[in-house]
Short mmCIF file of C-alpha atoms and ligand atoms in Angstrom, two decimals:
data_model
loop_
_atom_site.label_atom_id
_atom_site.label_comp_id
_atom_site.label_asym_id
_atom_site.label_seq_id
_atom_site.Cartn_x
_atom_site.Cartn_y
_atom_site.Cartn_z
CA MET T 1 69.04 13.17 75.85
CA LYS T 2 65.66 11.57 76.05
CA ALA T 3 62.66 11.05 74.02
CA THR T 4 59.25 10.10 75.51
CA MET T 5 57.22 7.45 72.89
CA THR T 6 53.48 6.53 73.93
CA VAL T 7 51.88 3.82 72.34
CA SER T 8 47.40 3.10 71.96
CA ALA T 9 48.54 -0.55 72.70
CA ASP T 10 44.48 -1.67 71.75
CA GLN T 11 44.43 0.59 68.54
CA ALA T 12 46.00 -1.22 65.43
CA VAL T 13 46.43 1.24 62.29
CA GLY T 14 47.12 -1.93 60.18
CA THR T 15 48.17 -5.30 59.61
CA ILE T 16 53.01 -4.93 59.16
CA SER T 17 52.78 -8.29 56.32
CA ARG T 18 55.64 -10.22 56.36
CA HIS T 19 55.80 -9.60 53.15
CA ILE T 20 57.82 -6.99 54.48
CA TYR T 21 61.06 -9.26 55.90
CA GLY T 22 61.39 -10.91 52.34
CA HIS T 23 64.73 -10.75 50.49
CA PHE T 24 66.29 -11.18 47.60
CA ALA T 25 69.38 -13.31 46.20
CA GLU T 26 70.45 -12.49 42.19
CA HIS T 27 72.67 -14.15 39.80
CA LEU T 28 75.45 -12.06 41.14
CA GLY T 29 79.48 -12.49 42.90
CA ARG T 30 78.50 -16.07 45.36
CA CYS T 31 75.18 -14.78 46.58
CA ILE T 32 73.71 -17.58 44.28
CA TYR T 33 77.18 -19.31 43.74
CA GLU T 34 79.12 -19.97 47.19
CA GLY T 35 76.35 -18.64 49.04
CA ILE T 36 73.33 -21.42 48.79
CA TRP T 37 74.08 -23.28 45.45
CA VAL T 38 77.51 -25.53 45.56
CA GLY T 39 75.99 -28.59 43.48
CA GLU T 40 75.10 -32.50 44.58
CA ASP T 41 79.18 -33.19 44.79
CA SER T 42 80.23 -30.85 47.35
CA PRO T 43 82.11 -31.76 50.61
CA ILE T 44 79.84 -28.88 51.80
CA PRO T 45 76.82 -30.31 53.81
CA ASN T 46 73.93 -29.60 51.58
CA THR T 47 70.30 -30.70 50.53
CA ARG T 48 70.03 -31.94 46.85
CA GLY T 49 72.62 -29.42 45.75
CA ILE T 50 72.13 -26.34 48.40
CA ARG T 51 74.16 -25.18 51.95
CA ASN T 52 73.51 -27.24 54.52
CA ASP T 53 74.14 -24.21 57.06
CA VAL T 54 73.10 -21.65 54.77
CA VAL T 55 68.81 -22.77 54.67
CA ASP T 56 69.62 -23.69 58.42
CA ALA T 57 70.37 -20.19 59.45
CA LEU T 58 68.04 -18.22 57.38
CA ARG T 59 65.13 -20.39 58.48
CA GLY T 60 65.83 -18.68 61.55
CA LEU T 61 64.77 -15.62 59.97
CA ASN T 62 60.88 -17.15 59.00
CA ILE T 63 62.15 -15.14 55.27
CA PRO T 64 58.09 -15.00 53.75
CA VAL T 65 59.27 -14.47 49.65
CA LEU T 66 62.53 -14.88 47.64
CA ARG T 67 62.92 -13.50 44.42
CA TRP T 68 65.03 -14.62 41.92
CA PRO T 69 66.92 -14.19 39.60
CA GLY T 70 67.76 -10.26 39.73
CA GLY T 71 67.66 -8.06 39.39
CA CYS T 72 69.90 -6.59 36.06
CA PHE T 73 70.32 -10.49 35.21
CA ALA T 74 67.00 -11.03 35.16
CA ASP T 75 66.41 -9.69 32.05
CA GLU T 76 69.40 -11.69 30.64
CA TYR T 77 67.92 -14.46 32.00
CA HIS T 78 66.63 -16.99 29.69
CA TRP T 79 64.77 -19.56 31.88
CA LYS T 80 64.93 -22.63 29.09
CA ASP T 81 68.93 -22.32 29.84
CA GLY T 82 68.22 -23.41 33.55
CA VAL T 83 65.72 -26.54 33.45
CA GLY T 84 66.69 -30.59 32.04
CA PRO T 85 69.48 -32.54 33.41
CA ARG T 86 72.03 -29.74 34.28
CA GLU T 87 75.59 -31.12 32.86
CA GLN T 88 73.85 -29.90 29.14
CA ARG T 89 72.31 -26.78 30.18
CA LYS T 90 73.63 -23.76 28.13
CA ARG T 91 76.79 -21.71 29.68
CA MET T 92 76.23 -18.27 29.30
CA VAL T 93 79.23 -15.33 30.25
CA ASN T 94 76.81 -13.30 33.24
CA THR T 95 77.88 -9.34 32.10
CA HIS T 96 76.54 -7.25 34.33
CA TRP T 97 78.02 -8.74 37.45
CA GLY T 98 81.73 -9.46 36.98
CA GLY T 99 81.59 -11.11 32.84
CA VAL T 100 82.21 -14.81 35.10
CA VAL T 101 80.94 -17.13 33.58
CA GLU T 102 76.61 -18.86 34.65
CA ASN T 103 77.01 -22.26 33.69
CA ASN T 104 73.23 -22.14 34.30
CA HIS T 105 73.37 -24.98 37.25
CA PHE T 106 70.17 -22.67 39.58
CA GLY T 107 67.28 -23.27 37.66
CA THR T 108 63.87 -23.08 38.61
CA HIS T 109 63.42 -26.69 40.01
CA GLU T 110 66.66 -25.81 42.31
CA PHE T 111 64.21 -22.31 43.21
CA PHE T 112 61.85 -23.33 43.79
CA ASP T 113 63.79 -27.06 46.02
CA LEU T 114 65.45 -23.37 47.80
CA CYS T 115 62.29 -21.92 48.88
CA GLU T 116 60.62 -25.09 49.98
CA LEU T 117 63.32 -25.20 52.31
CA LEU T 118 63.41 -22.42 53.61
CA GLY T 119 59.57 -21.71 54.05
CA ALA T 120 59.56 -18.77 51.76
CA GLU T 121 57.12 -18.02 49.04
CA PRO T 122 58.61 -17.69 44.79
CA TYR T 123 58.74 -14.01 43.79
CA ILE T 124 59.94 -14.29 40.61
CA CYS T 125 61.09 -11.42 38.48
CA GLY T 126 61.18 -12.40 34.20
CA ASN T 127 62.86 -10.99 30.96
CA VAL T 128 61.48 -8.11 29.86
CA GLY T 129 64.93 -6.46 28.53
CA SER T 130 65.65 -9.05 26.04
CA GLY T 131 63.39 -11.70 26.72
CA THR T 132 60.28 -12.29 24.42
CA VAL T 133 56.41 -12.87 25.11
CA GLN T 134 56.40 -16.14 24.16
CA GLU T 135 58.93 -17.08 26.49
CA MET T 136 57.70 -15.32 29.75
CA GLN T 137 54.13 -17.06 28.95
CA GLU T 138 55.80 -19.98 28.69
CA TRP T 139 57.40 -19.30 31.51
CA VAL T 140 54.72 -19.69 33.44
CA GLU T 141 53.09 -22.20 32.36
CA TYR T 142 56.11 -24.46 32.75
CA MET T 143 55.50 -23.30 36.49
CA THR T 144 51.89 -23.29 37.12
CA PHE T 145 49.66 -25.29 34.40
CA ASP T 146 48.24 -28.68 35.82
CA GLY T 147 47.17 -30.25 32.41
CA GLU T 148 48.22 -31.48 28.86
CA SER T 149 50.74 -28.66 27.21
CA PRO T 150 53.83 -28.54 25.68
CA MET T 151 55.27 -26.95 28.71
CA ALA T 152 53.24 -28.74 31.97
CA ASN T 153 54.52 -32.11 30.20
CA TRP T 154 58.54 -30.56 29.74
CA ARG T 155 58.32 -29.53 33.33
CA ARG T 156 57.39 -33.83 34.09
CA GLU T 157 60.34 -34.56 32.06
CA ASN T 158 62.02 -32.73 34.18
CA GLY T 159 61.30 -34.05 37.29
CA ARG T 160 58.19 -31.83 38.92
CA GLU T 161 54.74 -33.22 38.13
CA LYS T 162 52.68 -30.94 39.66
CA PRO T 163 53.50 -27.63 39.34
CA TRP T 164 54.11 -25.20 42.25
CA LYS T 165 51.95 -22.45 43.09
CA LEU T 166 53.64 -19.10 42.31
CA LYS T 167 52.22 -16.07 43.14
CA TYR T 168 54.82 -12.80 43.17
CA PHE T 169 55.96 -12.15 39.57
CA GLY T 170 57.75 -9.67 38.42
CA VAL T 171 57.23 -7.79 34.30
CA GLY T 172 61.09 -7.09 35.05
CA ASN T 173 63.45 -4.90 36.50
CA GLU T 174 64.50 -1.35 36.01
CA ASN T 175 63.57 -1.40 32.92
CA TRP T 176 64.55 2.63 32.83
CA GLY T 177 68.06 1.25 33.19
CA CYS T 178 69.56 -2.75 32.86
CA GLY T 179 66.07 -3.83 32.48
CA GLY T 180 65.73 -2.26 29.05
CA ASN T 181 66.97 1.26 29.32
CA MET T 182 63.19 2.24 28.50
CA ARG T 183 60.71 5.44 29.32
CA ALA T 184 58.63 5.33 31.63
CA GLU T 185 55.07 5.53 28.08
CA TYR T 186 57.09 2.83 26.74
CA TYR T 187 57.62 0.43 28.95
CA ALA T 188 54.22 1.37 30.45
CA ASP T 189 52.58 -0.25 26.91
CA GLU T 190 55.02 -3.06 27.41
CA TYR T 191 54.01 -4.04 30.77
CA ARG T 192 50.11 -4.30 29.73
CA ARG T 193 51.02 -6.02 26.43
CA TYR T 194 53.81 -8.71 28.51
CA GLN T 195 51.53 -9.19 31.33
CA THR T 196 48.19 -9.75 29.31
CA TYR T 197 51.16 -13.61 28.79
CA VAL T 198 51.22 -13.57 32.89
CA ARG T 199 47.89 -15.98 32.91
CA ASN T 200 46.38 -16.76 36.26
CA TYR T 201 46.45 -21.37 35.29
CA GLY T 202 43.51 -23.53 37.21
CA LYS T 203 43.56 -22.01 40.63
CA ASN T 204 47.31 -20.34 40.24
CA ARG T 205 46.07 -16.71 40.88
CA ILE T 206 49.70 -14.40 39.98
CA TYR T 207 49.65 -11.49 41.78
CA LYS T 208 51.86 -8.49 38.80
CA ILE T 209 54.31 -6.75 39.81
CA ALA T 210 55.17 -3.68 37.61
CA GLY T 211 59.10 -2.85 37.20
CA GLY T 212 58.58 0.42 39.08
CA ALA T 213 61.37 3.79 39.77
CA ASN T 214 64.46 4.79 40.59
CA VAL T 215 64.64 6.24 43.77
CA ASP T 216 62.79 9.94 43.26
CA ASP T 217 61.29 9.18 38.82
CA TYR T 218 58.17 10.49 39.97
CA HIS T 219 57.17 10.96 36.94
CA TRP T 220 58.26 6.47 36.30
CA THR T 221 55.43 5.73 39.29
CA GLU T 222 53.40 8.84 38.03
CA THR T 223 52.69 6.86 33.95
CA LEU T 224 52.94 3.52 35.49
CA MET T 225 49.89 3.76 37.76
CA ARG T 226 48.17 6.22 34.66
CA LEU T 227 48.64 4.10 32.25
CA ALA T 228 48.33 0.13 33.99
CA GLY T 229 47.73 0.82 37.03
CA PRO T 230 44.62 -1.28 36.65
CA MET T 231 46.46 -4.34 35.54
CA MET T 232 48.54 -4.46 37.80
CA ASP T 233 48.80 -5.48 42.30
CA GLY T 234 52.09 -3.85 42.76
CA LEU T 235 54.86 -0.65 41.46
CA SER T 236 58.18 -1.48 42.64
CA LEU T 237 60.92 1.22 44.30
CA HIS T 238 64.34 0.06 44.32
CA ASN T 239 66.60 2.80 46.50
CA TYR T 240 69.75 2.42 48.06
CA THR T 241 71.64 3.89 50.28
CA VAL T 242 74.65 4.91 49.11
CA PRO T 243 77.27 7.59 51.27
CA GLY T 244 78.69 9.11 48.94
CA GLY T 245 76.79 8.34 45.77
CA PHE T 246 76.97 6.01 43.12
CA GLU T 247 79.90 7.60 41.32
CA VAL T 248 82.03 7.91 45.21
CA LYS T 249 80.76 4.89 46.86
CA ARG T 250 82.42 4.74 50.65
CA PRO T 251 83.89 1.64 52.20
CA ALA T 252 82.28 -0.93 54.45
CA LEU T 253 84.49 -0.42 57.05
CA GLY T 254 86.64 2.19 58.46
CA PHE T 255 84.18 5.05 58.30
CA ASP T 256 83.75 7.74 60.95
CA GLU T 257 81.27 10.04 62.44
CA ALA T 258 80.85 11.53 59.72
CA GLU T 259 80.28 8.53 57.04
CA TRP T 260 77.74 7.35 60.25
CA PHE T 261 75.37 9.91 59.93
CA GLU T 262 75.62 10.49 56.35
CA THR T 263 73.74 7.45 56.28
CA MET T 264 71.44 7.24 59.03
CA LYS T 265 70.21 10.31 57.43
CA LEU T 266 70.36 8.11 53.89
CA ALA T 267 68.48 5.50 55.22
CA LEU T 268 65.76 8.28 56.50
CA HIS T 269 65.06 9.10 53.37
CA MET T 270 62.79 6.20 52.15
CA ASP T 271 60.19 7.77 54.66
CA GLU T 272 59.28 10.71 52.46
CA LEU T 273 60.07 8.56 48.91
CA ILE T 274 57.11 6.85 50.39
CA LYS T 275 55.45 9.19 50.79
CA ARG T 276 55.30 10.47 47.60
CA HIS T 277 55.41 8.09 45.50
CA SER T 278 51.94 6.55 47.91
CA ALA T 279 51.21 9.96 47.54
CA ILE T 280 50.81 9.61 43.79
CA MET T 281 49.44 6.33 43.51
CA ASP T 282 47.18 7.75 46.23
CA GLN T 283 45.39 9.40 43.01
CA TYR T 284 44.98 6.11 41.08
CA ASP T 285 44.44 4.03 43.27
CA PRO T 286 42.88 6.33 46.38
CA GLN T 287 41.20 2.15 48.21
CA LYS T 288 45.45 1.52 48.46
CA ARG T 289 44.54 -2.13 46.06
CA ILE T 290 48.57 -1.69 44.58
CA GLY T 291 51.08 -2.15 47.08
CA LEU T 292 54.19 -0.52 46.63
CA ILE T 293 56.80 -3.56 46.74
CA ILE T 294 60.18 -1.55 48.05
CA ASP T 295 62.07 -4.86 45.88
CA GLU T 296 65.16 -4.00 46.48
CA TRP T 297 67.02 -1.85 50.02
CA GLY T 298 70.17 -1.72 51.07
CA ASN T 299 73.32 -0.23 51.98
CA TRP T 300 76.14 -0.48 49.25
CA PHE T 301 80.12 0.50 49.47
CA GLN T 302 82.95 -0.53 47.98
CA VAL T 303 83.83 -3.97 47.62
CA GLU T 304 85.56 -4.95 50.62
CA PRO T 305 89.62 -5.36 49.33
CA GLY T 306 90.86 -7.48 46.94
CA THR T 307 87.18 -8.43 45.41
CA ASN T 308 85.77 -8.73 42.06
CA PRO T 309 84.10 -5.82 42.12
CA GLY T 310 81.59 -6.55 39.68
CA PHE T 311 80.49 -8.91 43.03
CA LEU T 312 79.50 -6.54 45.49
CA TYR T 313 81.31 -8.37 48.07
CA GLN T 314 81.37 -6.13 51.57
CA GLN T 315 81.61 -6.33 55.29
CA ASN T 316 78.56 -5.40 57.53
CA SER T 317 78.28 -3.65 60.55
CA MET T 318 76.14 -1.81 63.47
CA ARG T 319 76.46 0.62 61.12
CA ASP T 320 74.03 -1.55 58.38
CA ALA T 321 72.11 -2.98 61.88
CA LEU T 322 70.89 0.67 63.11
CA VAL T 323 70.31 1.67 58.71
CA ALA T 324 68.26 -2.55 58.55
CA GLY T 325 66.16 -0.68 62.00
CA LEU T 326 65.87 2.32 60.23
CA HIS T 327 64.02 0.95 57.17
CA PHE T 328 61.37 -1.47 58.98
CA HIS T 329 60.04 1.29 61.16
CA ILE T 330 59.41 2.96 57.86
CA PHE T 331 58.05 0.06 56.15
CA HIS T 332 56.21 -0.62 59.60
CA ARG T 333 54.44 2.95 58.55
CA HIS T 334 53.60 3.44 55.37
CA CYS T 335 52.55 -0.48 56.16
CA ASP T 336 49.27 0.09 54.13
CA ARG T 337 50.24 0.37 50.62
CA VAL T 338 54.43 -0.88 51.13
CA HIS T 339 53.12 -4.51 51.02
CA MET T 340 56.32 -6.40 50.50
CA ALA T 341 60.00 -5.06 50.42
CA ASN T 342 63.20 -7.70 50.15
CA ILE T 343 66.67 -6.80 51.39
CA ALA T 344 69.24 -6.03 48.77
CA GLN T 345 70.72 -8.87 48.96
CA THR T 346 71.01 -13.24 51.36
CA VAL T 347 73.83 -13.87 51.04
CA ASN T 348 77.31 -12.93 50.08
CA VAL T 349 76.24 -9.57 47.91
CA LEU T 350 75.61 -5.55 49.85
CA GLN T 351 73.91 -6.26 52.70
CA ALA T 352 74.71 -9.47 53.49
CA MET T 353 72.95 -11.49 56.43
CA ILE T 354 75.10 -13.84 55.41
CA LEU T 355 79.02 -14.21 54.47
CA THR T 356 80.72 -17.24 53.50
CA GLU T 357 84.17 -17.93 52.72
CA GLY T 358 84.53 -21.61 51.49
CA GLU T 359 83.30 -23.80 53.78
CA LYS T 360 83.42 -20.76 56.80
CA MET T 361 79.61 -19.08 57.21
CA LEU T 362 79.06 -16.13 59.61
CA LEU T 363 75.97 -14.32 60.21
CA THR T 364 76.13 -10.12 60.02
CA PRO T 365 74.17 -7.64 62.50
CA THR T 366 71.65 -6.62 59.71
CA TYR T 367 71.48 -11.01 60.87
CA HIS T 368 69.99 -10.24 63.78
CA VAL T 369 68.66 -6.71 63.28
CA PHE T 370 65.87 -9.69 61.21
CA GLU T 371 65.48 -12.06 63.26
CA MET T 372 64.48 -9.86 66.34
CA PHE T 373 62.38 -7.64 64.35
CA LYS T 374 60.40 -11.01 62.86
CA VAL T 375 57.89 -10.53 65.35
CA HIS T 376 56.36 -8.03 64.09
CA GLN T 377 55.94 -9.83 61.06
CA ASP T 378 52.14 -9.59 60.55
CA ALA T 379 51.47 -8.32 63.05
CA GLU T 380 48.49 -5.46 64.36
CA ALA T 381 50.54 -1.92 63.58
CA LEU T 382 49.78 -0.14 66.61
CA ALA T 383 49.41 3.97 67.20
CA LEU T 384 52.08 5.79 69.01
CA HIS T 385 54.12 9.10 68.90
CA LEU T 386 57.09 9.22 69.78
CA GLU T 387 58.91 12.48 70.44
CA THR T 388 62.62 13.14 70.45
CA GLU T 389 65.82 14.96 69.83
CA GLU T 390 68.03 15.25 67.56
CA TYR T 391 71.68 13.72 66.87
CA ARG T 392 73.78 16.78 65.51
CA MET T 393 76.32 16.59 62.97
CA GLY T 394 77.71 20.92 62.41
CA GLU T 395 73.88 22.22 60.93
CA ASP T 396 72.55 18.75 59.70
CA THR T 397 70.16 16.94 62.28
CA ILE T 398 68.05 13.78 61.85
CA PRO T 399 66.35 11.97 65.50
CA GLN T 400 68.26 10.22 67.88
CA VAL T 401 64.92 7.47 68.91
CA SER T 402 62.81 5.58 66.47
CA GLY T 403 60.60 2.81 67.03
CA SER T 404 57.54 0.79 65.97
CA ALA T 405 55.23 -1.19 68.02
CA SER T 406 53.05 -3.38 66.90
CA LYS T 407 51.17 -6.48 68.20
CA ARG T 408 51.12 -10.24 67.62
CA ALA T 409 47.96 -12.70 67.41
CA ASP T 410 48.10 -14.30 70.75
CA GLY T 411 48.16 -10.15 72.39
CA THR T 412 52.20 -10.21 72.33
CA ILE T 413 52.85 -6.40 72.35
CA ASP T 414 57.17 -6.05 70.70
CA ILE T 415 58.35 -2.50 70.75
CA SER T 416 61.33 -2.04 68.40
CA LEU T 417 63.55 1.12 69.25
CA CYS T 418 66.89 2.41 67.74
CA ASN T 419 69.28 4.66 69.00
CA VAL T 420 70.87 5.81 66.34
CA HIS T 421 73.46 8.34 68.65
CA PRO T 422 77.06 6.95 68.42
CA HIS T 423 78.23 8.49 72.07
CA GLN T 424 75.47 9.49 73.31
CA GLN T 425 72.69 7.18 75.36
CA ALA T 426 69.05 7.63 74.99
CA ASP T 427 66.58 8.10 77.44
CA VAL T 428 63.06 6.13 76.81
CA THR T 429 59.90 7.66 78.88
CA LEU T 430 57.04 4.62 77.15
CA ARG T 431 53.94 4.73 78.00
CA LEU T 432 51.83 2.30 76.88
CA ARG T 433 47.82 2.74 76.62
CA GLY T 434 45.02 0.79 77.30
CA LEU T 435 47.94 -1.87 78.35
CA GLY T 436 45.94 -3.88 80.58
CA GLU T 437 46.43 -6.06 82.70
CA ALA T 438 50.69 -6.28 83.82
CA LYS T 439 52.23 -8.33 81.60
CA LYS T 440 56.04 -9.49 81.80
CA VAL T 441 58.95 -7.80 79.34
CA ALA T 442 61.60 -9.76 78.69
CA GLY T 443 63.95 -7.51 76.06
CA ARG T 444 66.88 -8.05 74.26
CA ILE T 445 69.66 -6.18 71.60
CA LEU T 446 72.32 -5.19 69.82
CA THR T 447 74.77 -3.31 70.20
CA HIS T 448 78.68 -2.79 69.95
CA THR T 449 80.70 0.31 71.63
CA ASP T 450 83.00 0.44 68.47
CA MET T 451 81.07 1.74 65.72
CA ASN T 452 82.89 -0.28 63.39
CA ALA T 453 81.96 -3.17 64.92
CA HIS T 454 81.25 -6.50 62.98
CA ASN T 455 80.94 -10.05 62.86
CA THR T 456 84.87 -12.27 61.29
CA PHE T 457 84.91 -15.95 60.50
CA ASP T 458 88.11 -15.70 63.24
CA GLN T 459 85.39 -13.87 65.67
CA PRO T 460 81.92 -14.50 63.80
CA GLU T 461 80.64 -13.27 67.28
CA THR T 462 81.61 -9.84 67.82
CA VAL T 463 78.49 -8.69 67.40
CA LYS T 464 74.92 -10.45 67.82
CA PRO T 465 72.20 -10.35 70.63
CA GLN T 466 72.16 -9.95 73.96
CA ASP T 467 69.24 -10.13 77.13
CA PHE T 468 68.54 -6.07 77.92
CA ASP T 469 67.01 -5.05 80.68
CA GLY T 470 67.69 -1.69 81.09
CA PHE T 471 64.37 -0.84 81.44
CA THR T 472 61.70 -0.20 84.31
CA ASP T 473 59.04 -1.82 86.05
CA VAL T 474 55.74 -0.94 84.18
CA ASN T 475 54.45 1.34 86.53
CA GLU T 476 50.56 2.44 85.62
CA GLY T 477 51.25 1.82 82.23
CA SER T 478 54.85 3.59 81.91
CA LEU T 479 58.29 2.90 82.35
CA SER T 480 61.94 4.34 81.22
CA VAL T 481 63.76 2.94 79.69
CA LYS T 482 67.76 3.34 79.29
CA LEU T 483 69.35 2.52 75.06
CA PRO T 484 72.85 2.98 75.02
CA PRO T 485 74.79 4.86 71.86
CA MET T 486 73.93 2.59 68.27
CA SER T 487 71.35 0.48 69.95
CA VAL T 488 68.70 -1.20 68.22
CA VAL T 489 66.04 -3.32 70.91
CA VAL T 490 63.04 -5.28 70.15
CA LEU T 491 61.28 -5.16 74.00
CA SER T 492 57.64 -7.64 74.60
CA PHE T 493 55.00 -7.32 76.81
CA SER T 494 53.17 -11.34 76.86
O1 AHR A 501 71.26 -5.34 44.72
C1 AHR A 501 72.26 -5.64 42.88
C2 AHR A 501 71.33 -3.88 41.17
O2 AHR A 501 71.61 -3.35 41.71
C3 AHR A 501 70.65 -5.55 40.56
O3 AHR A 501 71.03 -6.65 39.94
C4 AHR A 501 70.28 -4.05 40.17
O4 AHR A 501 68.36 -4.66 39.88
C5 AHR A 501 69.94 -2.85 41.00
O5 AHR A 501 69.89 -1.54 40.15
#
């Protein structure tokens, strides 16, 4: 099977915001508790209660931004319960996610501590569904006000003298569903009201994100843009890749080629969603000031057998790796409008980077794609033209190869490629226009011969990146690359 990709190394078409490589960590299952927070008294090595092994691993991804505390949890979260002496914090029921007790030991201070340890910018999602305007206003005051005020003084009493820097703030989550079952028109008015009190204190400038559409709810996007566009900086979009649909869902492992194909096809649907939501946004915001913030995306499978269905704990295989690669290529292509994306979720939930079991930890194939692709963060997206044969399943087809190219500030050019075919190698002719003088090429690959390949606590390195040399020298700006079946490759020209 053959493909040709032509990259114009001297033609930038936009900037790939590093925020496209953002994350999402919710009070859901074992994401925050166990996965990130173990408490100061835990035998698991930690820094002020936050696990060191997970932080060290996540630091390898250069996480630019971290969304918290939900998700559906956000619209039930009352931030005041999560500050002050930990033993005195209120215990609540996490009704959405397993009905377990939430002891509020991980709250605002702990979240900012985590962000500082990771070097990530915080993105906080406020409570519109069951919270008040006053509560939201006071949270922003607590976090960002430097002067004399009840909330700023309370922050100081709780051990933090200086305000934190907070840029990204979400005004509710999924307000068409778990965030209040609102109609678009009603939420647009609520958004206008709540955001009024999300204030800029001192030099802090907040980038306000309105709760956006579910999948292809274009009416939601149109209504929000029409009624509240000038009052927002970003509008979110949620879309999960759910083979079989939410009613059925399929296992994360033990799938066959039909499910592999279905998953890839669903992942590629993100392209159409972005195009259509963006086209609506263009009508009201042709300058593309407002970012499309895809703050929940990723694979959603059945939970692992024997685990709490409300914890959304799923394994992660080569299939997840390819889905991550396809999404990034789509996000890069739309980097003029997609200003941020946050995979769901960072640890132990849905398409996670990391799985933990007690003191053990493993890196998933998805982690490795984030690590390999981090070279694209804040790089200039380069113009490219890709012609590829199709991967056929019965009457259905999808493109076999997908790719993206970018240029770093130091001039290095990175080209990422995915071959989604589970049996066929792809022979790619790569033409690089305007490459300049001869470049040194280095390659890395993530691949496996088994589509179900994944990492376990006993065998944590079954799927991991390797050096890749399946390409020829550059000759007159051209080279041939042999992509094995089911592979994700990054080539760097420096
Ligand atoms: O990521 C899991 C859940 O999916 C989030 O809480 C919610 O926003 C979405 O429906």
